[in-house]
Coordinates of C-alpha atoms in Angstrom, one line a residue:
M1 CA -25.5 38.3 141.0
I2 CA -27.0 38.4 144.5
S3 CA -27.8 34.8 144.2
L4 CA -24.3 33.9 143.2
D5 CA -22.8 35.8 146.1
F6 CA -25.3 34.2 148.4
N7 CA -24.4 30.7 147.3
F8 CA -20.7 31.3 147.7
N9 CA -21.3 32.7 151.2
I10 CA -23.3 29.7 152.2
L11 CA -20.6 27.4 150.7
T12 CA -17.8 29.1 152.5
R13 CA -19.7 29.2 155.9
D14 CA -20.6 25.5 155.8
L15 CA -17.2 24.3 154.7
S16 CA -15.4 26.5 157.3
H17 CA -17.7 25.2 160.0
Y18 CA -17.0 21.6 159.0
L19 CA -13.2 22.0 158.8
E20 CA -13.0 23.9 162.1
N21 CA -14.7 21.0 163.9
Q22 CA -13.3 18.0 161.9
V23 CA -9.8 18.9 160.6
K24 CA -6.7 19.5 162.6
V25 CA -4.4 22.0 160.9
G26 CA -0.8 21.8 162.0
L27 CA 0.3 25.0 160.4
F28 CA -2.3 27.2 162.0
G29 CA -3.2 25.1 165.0
S30 CA -6.9 25.4 164.2
G31 CA -9.4 25.6 161.3
V32 CA -9.2 29.3 161.2
G33 CA -6.3 29.3 158.6
L34 CA -8.3 27.1 156.3
S35 CA -11.3 29.3 156.8
L36 CA -9.3 32.3 155.6
V37 CA -8.0 30.2 152.6
L38 CA -11.6 29.2 151.7
G39 CA -12.8 32.7 152.2
F40 CA -10.1 34.1 149.9
S41 CA -10.8 31.4 147.3
A42 CA -14.5 32.1 147.3
A43 CA -13.8 35.9 146.9
Y44 CA -11.3 35.2 144.1
T45 CA -13.8 33.0 142.3
C46 CA -16.5 35.7 142.6
Y47 CA -14.1 38.3 141.2
Y48 CA -13.1 36.0 138.4
L49 CA -16.6 35.2 137.3
I50 CA -17.8 38.8 137.6
S51 CA -14.9 40.8 136.3
V52 CA -12.6 38.5 134.3
A53 CA -14.7 35.9 132.5
K54 CA -16.7 37.8 129.9
K55 CA -18.2 37.4 126.5
P56 CA -16.2 39.0 123.7
Q57 CA -17.4 42.0 121.8
L58 CA -18.2 41.3 118.2
I59 CA -18.2 44.4 115.9
S60 CA -18.9 44.2 112.1
G61 CA -19.4 46.7 109.3
G62 CA -22.3 44.7 108.0
K63 CA -25.3 42.6 109.2
K64 CA -24.6 39.7 106.8
F65 CA -21.1 39.1 108.1
Y66 CA -22.2 39.6 111.6
Q67 CA -24.9 37.0 111.3
F68 CA -22.6 34.6 109.4
L69 CA -20.1 34.7 112.2
R70 CA -22.8 34.2 114.9
E71 CA -24.2 31.2 113.0
Q72 CA -21.0 29.5 111.8
C73 CA -18.6 30.4 114.6
P74 CA -20.3 30.0 118.0
V75 CA -17.0 30.8 119.7
V76 CA -17.7 34.5 119.0
S77 CA -20.7 34.4 121.3
E78 CA -19.3 32.3 124.1
T79 CA -17.9 33.6 127.3
Y80 CA -14.1 33.5 127.2
Y81 CA -12.7 32.0 130.5
P82 CA -9.0 32.9 130.7
T83 CA -6.9 30.5 132.7
F84 CA -7.8 31.5 136.2
W85 CA -4.3 31.6 137.5
C86 CA -2.8 33.6 134.7
W87 CA -5.4 35.9 133.1
E88 CA -3.3 39.1 133.4
S89 CA -2.1 40.3 130.0
R90 CA 1.7 40.2 130.5
I91 CA 1.6 36.8 132.2
Q92 CA -0.5 35.4 129.3
T93 CA 1.9 36.8 126.8
L94 CA 5.0 35.5 128.6
L95 CA 3.7 32.0 129.5
R96 CA 2.1 31.1 126.2
P97 CA 5.3 29.8 124.5
F98 CA 6.2 27.7 127.5
V99 CA 2.9 26.2 128.6
T100 CA 1.3 25.4 125.2
A101 CA 2.3 22.1 123.6
K102 CA 4.1 21.9 120.3
P103 CA 2.3 19.4 118.2
G104 CA 4.5 17.2 116.0
V105 CA 4.4 18.5 112.5
V106 CA 6.6 17.3 109.6
Y107 CA 7.0 20.0 106.9
R108 CA 8.1 19.9 103.3
N109 CA 10.4 22.9 102.7
E110 CA 10.3 24.8 99.4
L111 CA 12.6 27.7 98.5
I112 CA 11.2 30.0 95.8
K113 CA 12.9 32.9 94.0
A114 CA 11.9 36.5 94.6
A115 CA 12.1 39.2 92.0
D116 CA 15.3 40.8 93.4
G117 CA 17.2 37.5 93.3
G118 CA 16.5 36.6 96.9
Q119 CA 14.8 33.4 98.1
I120 CA 11.7 32.8 100.3
S121 CA 11.3 29.7 102.5
L122 CA 7.9 28.0 102.5
D123 CA 7.1 25.1 104.9
W124 CA 4.3 22.9 103.5
F125 CA 2.1 20.5 105.5
D126 CA 0.5 18.6 102.6
N127 CA -1.9 16.5 104.7
D128 CA -1.9 13.7 102.2
D129 CA -3.9 11.5 104.7
S130 CA -6.9 13.9 104.5
L131 CA -10.1 11.9 104.4
A132 CA -12.3 15.0 103.9
H133 CA -10.3 16.2 100.9
P134 CA -8.4 13.2 99.5
D135 CA -7.7 14.9 96.1
P136 CA -4.7 17.2 96.5
A137 CA -5.7 19.2 93.5
T138 CA -8.8 20.5 95.3
R139 CA -7.7 20.2 98.9
P140 CA -8.2 23.6 100.6
T141 CA -5.0 25.5 101.4
V142 CA -4.4 27.7 104.5
L143 CA -1.6 30.2 104.3
L144 CA -0.1 31.0 107.7
L145 CA 2.0 34.2 108.5
P146 CA 4.0 34.1 111.8
G147 CA 4.9 37.2 113.9
L148 CA 7.8 39.5 113.9
T149 CA 10.6 37.0 114.5
G150 CA 8.5 33.9 114.2
T151 CA 8.8 30.8 112.0
S152 CA 6.8 27.7 111.2
R153 CA 8.0 26.1 114.5
E154 CA 6.2 28.6 116.8
S155 CA 3.6 26.9 119.0
Y156 CA 0.7 29.1 117.7
I157 CA 1.6 28.2 114.1
L158 CA 1.8 24.4 115.0
H159 CA -1.6 24.6 116.7
M160 CA -3.1 26.1 113.6
V161 CA -1.5 23.4 111.4
Q162 CA -3.0 20.8 113.8
Q163 CA -6.4 22.4 113.5
S164 CA -6.2 22.5 109.7
R165 CA -5.1 18.9 109.7
D166 CA -8.2 17.9 111.7
L167 CA -10.3 19.7 109.1
G168 CA -8.6 17.9 106.2
Y169 CA -6.8 21.1 104.9
R170 CA -3.3 21.7 103.6
C171 CA -1.1 24.4 105.2
V172 CA 1.8 26.4 104.0
V173 CA 3.8 28.7 106.3
F174 CA 5.4 31.8 104.8
N175 CA 8.7 32.4 106.7
N176 CA 10.0 35.9 106.3
R177 CA 13.4 36.2 104.7
G178 CA 16.4 35.2 106.8
V179 CA 14.5 33.9 109.9
S180 CA 14.2 30.1 109.3
G181 CA 17.7 29.1 108.6
E182 CA 17.9 29.7 104.9
T183 CA 20.7 31.8 103.3
L184 CA 20.1 35.4 102.7
L185 CA 21.0 35.9 99.0
T186 CA 20.4 39.6 98.8
P187 CA 20.8 42.5 101.3
R188 CA 17.0 42.5 102.0
T189 CA 14.9 41.1 104.9
Y190 CA 11.3 42.1 105.6
C191 CA 8.9 44.6 107.1
A192 CA 5.2 45.0 107.8
A193 CA 4.7 47.6 105.1
N194 CA 6.3 45.8 102.2
T195 CA 4.1 43.0 100.7
E196 CA 6.0 42.1 97.6
D197 CA 7.2 38.8 99.0
L198 CA 3.7 37.9 100.2
E199 CA 2.3 38.7 96.7
T200 CA 5.0 36.4 95.3
V201 CA 4.0 33.6 97.7
I202 CA 0.3 33.9 97.1
A203 CA 0.8 33.8 93.3
H204 CA 3.0 30.7 93.7
I205 CA 0.3 29.0 95.8
Q206 CA -2.4 29.8 93.3
R207 CA -0.3 28.4 90.4
T208 CA 0.6 25.3 92.3
N209 CA -3.0 24.3 93.2
E210 CA -5.2 26.3 90.9
A211 CA -8.4 24.4 91.8
A212 CA -7.9 24.6 95.5
P213 CA -9.6 27.3 97.6
V214 CA -7.1 29.4 99.6
M215 CA -7.6 31.3 102.9
A216 CA -5.0 33.0 105.1
A217 CA -4.2 33.6 108.8
G218 CA -1.7 36.1 110.1
V219 CA -0.4 36.6 113.6
S220 CA 0.9 39.9 115.0
M221 CA 3.2 41.4 112.4
G222 CA 2.1 38.6 110.0
G223 CA -1.4 39.9 110.4
M224 CA -0.3 43.4 109.8
M225 CA 1.4 42.4 106.6
L226 CA -1.7 40.5 105.5
V227 CA -4.0 43.5 106.1
N228 CA -1.7 45.8 104.2
Y229 CA -1.6 43.3 101.3
L230 CA -5.4 43.2 101.2
G231 CA -5.7 46.9 101.4
R232 CA -3.5 47.3 98.4
K233 CA -5.0 44.4 96.3
G234 CA -8.7 45.0 96.9
R235 CA -10.6 42.3 95.1
E236 CA -7.5 41.2 93.1
T237 CA -6.6 38.3 95.3
C238 CA -7.4 34.6 95.4
L239 CA -7.9 34.6 99.1
K240 CA -11.4 33.5 100.1
G241 CA -11.2 34.8 103.7
V242 CA -8.7 36.0 106.2
V243 CA -8.3 35.9 110.0
V244 CA -5.9 38.1 111.9
F245 CA -4.7 37.7 115.5
S246 CA -3.2 40.3 117.8
A247 CA -2.4 42.7 115.0
G248 CA -0.9 46.1 115.9
W249 CA -3.1 48.6 114.1
D250 CA -1.2 51.8 114.6
V251 CA 2.6 51.3 114.8
F252 CA 3.1 54.6 116.5
E253 CA 0.8 53.6 119.3
C254 CA 2.3 50.1 119.5
T255 CA 5.9 51.3 119.8
A256 CA 4.9 54.0 122.4
S257 CA 3.2 51.3 124.5
L258 CA 6.2 49.0 124.3
E259 CA 8.5 51.8 125.4
K260 CA 6.8 52.1 128.8
P261 CA 9.4 51.0 131.4
L262 CA 7.9 47.6 132.4
D263 CA 7.0 46.6 128.8
R264 CA 10.3 47.8 127.5
F265 CA 12.0 45.5 130.1
L266 CA 9.7 42.5 129.5
F267 CA 9.3 42.7 125.7
N268 CA 10.9 45.5 123.8
S269 CA 14.5 44.7 124.7
Y270 CA 14.1 41.0 124.0
L271 CA 12.5 41.5 120.6
T272 CA 15.2 44.0 119.7
S273 CA 17.9 41.5 120.5
C274 CA 16.1 38.8 118.4
L275 CA 16.0 41.2 115.4
Q276 CA 19.7 42.0 115.9
A277 CA 20.6 38.3 116.2
S278 CA 19.0 37.7 112.7
V279 CA 21.0 40.6 111.3
H280 CA 24.2 39.2 112.9
R281 CA 23.6 35.8 111.2
H282 CA 23.5 37.5 107.8
R283 CA 26.1 40.1 108.5
P284 CA 28.3 39.2 105.5
V285 CA 25.6 40.1 103.0
L286 CA 24.1 43.0 104.9
E287 CA 27.2 44.9 105.9
K288 CA 27.8 45.8 102.3
C289 CA 24.8 48.2 102.4
Y290 CA 24.1 49.0 106.0
D291 CA 26.0 50.2 109.1
I292 CA 25.6 46.9 111.1
D293 CA 27.7 48.1 114.1
H294 CA 25.2 51.0 114.5
V295 CA 22.3 48.6 114.1
M296 CA 23.7 46.3 116.8
K297 CA 23.7 49.2 119.3
A298 CA 20.0 49.8 119.1
K299 CA 18.2 49.4 122.4
T300 CA 14.6 49.4 121.2
I301 CA 12.5 48.3 118.2
R302 CA 12.1 52.0 117.3
E303 CA 15.9 52.5 117.2
F304 CA 16.3 49.3 115.2
D305 CA 13.8 50.5 112.7
E306 CA 15.4 53.9 112.4
R307 CA 18.8 52.4 111.8
F308 CA 17.9 49.4 109.6
T309 CA 14.3 48.7 108.5
S310 CA 13.2 52.1 107.3
I311 CA 16.5 52.6 105.5
M312 CA 16.4 49.2 103.8
F313 CA 13.0 49.9 102.4
G314 CA 13.7 53.4 101.2
Y315 CA 11.6 55.5 103.5
P316 CA 12.7 59.2 104.0
T317 CA 12.1 58.9 107.8
N318 CA 11.1 56.2 110.3
D319 CA 7.8 58.0 110.8
D320 CA 7.0 57.6 107.1
Y321 CA 7.7 53.9 107.5
Y322 CA 5.5 53.6 110.6
H323 CA 2.6 55.3 108.8
D324 CA 2.9 53.0 105.8
A325 CA 3.2 49.9 108.0
S326 CA 0.0 50.8 110.1
P327 CA -2.8 48.6 108.8
V328 CA -5.5 51.0 110.2
H329 CA -5.0 53.1 107.0
K330 CA -5.7 50.2 104.7
L331 CA -8.9 48.8 106.3
K332 CA -11.3 50.8 104.2
S333 CA -9.9 49.1 101.0
V334 CA -10.2 45.5 102.2
Q335 CA -12.6 43.6 100.0
V336 CA -12.2 40.1 101.4
P337 CA -14.1 38.8 104.5
M338 CA -11.7 39.3 107.4
L339 CA -12.1 38.5 111.1
C340 CA -9.7 40.2 113.5
L341 CA -9.2 39.0 117.1
N342 CA -7.6 41.4 119.6
A343 CA -7.4 41.4 123.4
A344 CA -8.3 44.7 125.1
D345 CA -5.4 44.2 127.5
D346 CA -2.7 43.6 124.8
V347 CA 0.3 45.9 125.5
F348 CA 1.5 45.4 121.9
S349 CA -1.7 46.7 120.5
P350 CA -3.3 49.1 123.0
S351 CA -7.1 49.1 123.2
H352 CA -7.5 52.8 122.3
A353 CA -5.8 52.1 119.0
I354 CA -8.1 49.2 117.9
P355 CA -10.0 50.6 114.9
V356 CA -13.6 50.0 116.0
E357 CA -15.1 52.9 114.1
T358 CA -13.2 52.1 110.9
V359 CA -14.3 48.5 111.0
K360 CA -18.0 49.6 111.3
Q361 CA -17.6 51.3 107.9
N362 CA -16.6 48.2 105.9
P363 CA -19.1 45.3 105.5
N364 CA -16.2 42.9 104.9
L365 CA -14.7 43.4 108.3
A366 CA -15.3 42.1 111.8
L367 CA -13.5 42.7 115.1
L368 CA -13.7 40.2 118.0
I369 CA -12.4 41.9 121.2
T370 CA -11.8 40.0 124.4
C371 CA -11.3 41.7 127.7
H372 CA -8.2 39.5 128.4
G373 CA -5.8 37.4 126.4
G374 CA -2.7 39.5 126.1
H375 CA -0.6 39.3 122.9
I376 CA -1.1 35.9 121.2
G377 CA -2.0 34.5 124.6
F378 CA -5.7 33.7 124.9
L379 CA -5.0 30.8 127.3
E380 CA -8.0 29.0 128.7
G381 CA -8.6 26.0 130.8
L382 CA -6.9 24.8 134.0
W383 CA -3.7 23.8 132.3
P384 CA -3.8 25.3 128.8
R385 CA -1.4 23.0 126.9
Q386 CA -3.6 21.7 124.1
S387 CA -5.8 24.5 122.9
T388 CA -6.4 28.2 123.3
Y389 CA -9.3 30.5 122.6
M390 CA -7.4 31.7 119.5
D391 CA -7.1 28.2 118.2
R392 CA -10.9 27.7 118.5
V393 CA -11.5 31.0 116.6
F394 CA -9.2 29.9 113.9
K395 CA -10.7 26.5 113.4
Q396 CA -14.3 27.6 113.3
F397 CA -13.6 30.5 111.0
A398 CA -11.4 28.5 108.6
K399 CA -14.1 25.8 108.4
A400 CA -16.8 28.5 107.8
V401 CA -14.8 30.2 105.0
I402 CA -13.9 27.0 103.2
E403 CA -17.3 25.2 103.5
Q404 CA -19.7 28.1 103.6
G405 CA -17.7 30.6 101.5
S406 CA -20.4 31.0 98.9
R407 CA -22.4 33.0 101.5
L408 CA -19.5 35.5 101.7
T409 CA -19.4 36.5 98.1
D410 CA -21.5 39.7 98.6
L411 CA -21.4 41.2 102.1
S412 CA -22.5 44.7 101.1

């Protein structure tokens, strides 16, 4: 580190000396202004390289899974360099939807029936041009679960579809009820705790392509639902592997974090309004069972859940719902190889609630924790439009699970 500082000091001194003698600066009248700028830039670069850019922490409950990830997914051992001008958590979270590109993807929509008479919207990317897997009967399938109010059109979903297309895989996006434009046929939407619709979707995928291997990726609430599903099913699932991004592990801690003044202003109120907008779109069918006027007056996600979600799914109290929705309680029962990526600075999933010790007790689990990245941010590069750190984790893990899955059959 002394060598690094020394080199930057020499660079700053030499450039400053040159500019003071060779460059006329109208704004400052001398090279002193540029010297200050260069000095600040050198200091910022030092701070970034020393305090911001760091290798992620990889934690696993077993040596086999740990070694598998180190060998097959080199990204888990590489230094994560967040975009230098927006590495702060909230900025990463807020900018990601605007700065990342939305790859062009043409979906095939399918509506399937649920047990209660409702319908579930699936968006398929069949990838019929796949060279690696030309036979659709055996072409690997990747199931994608978006976040709380997300759909198949979210940039992070489109990026995973693009990565899967490059690998030759097929994708199917599970849109939660009522969020992607389809009609709500019954007075029921979705929540992180209830996995009945997800079970229906996975069974349908398996019946449709019985010979094709299936893996899944869940983002934020989609990841929470996926973990809760795995915790309940144990080994009784066709999924070969799972990757989860920015999951909220303890819903009590997540909501408490989002109720802090700044985060309530930046995130909580907006997400609450998105949830209310979805309820308003389906008001004719929902108002028969719920007090929609009361729901529309909610100011936070907690108030929305108290007035709507917990009631819809039959919980005695909202605390009962939050306990059941918290994936941390299901981790010990997961029997499928699962990699979870979280950022330590994610305000949606505070670092003290990341279940490090629980993960260490299950050989099927691995946690990858970056110092920065925010919530579904993980921006990297000078102008992070095309790819993020999260995209690279997804692509490498998906390829490892599909092509080296035989090594993951017994991780104990």
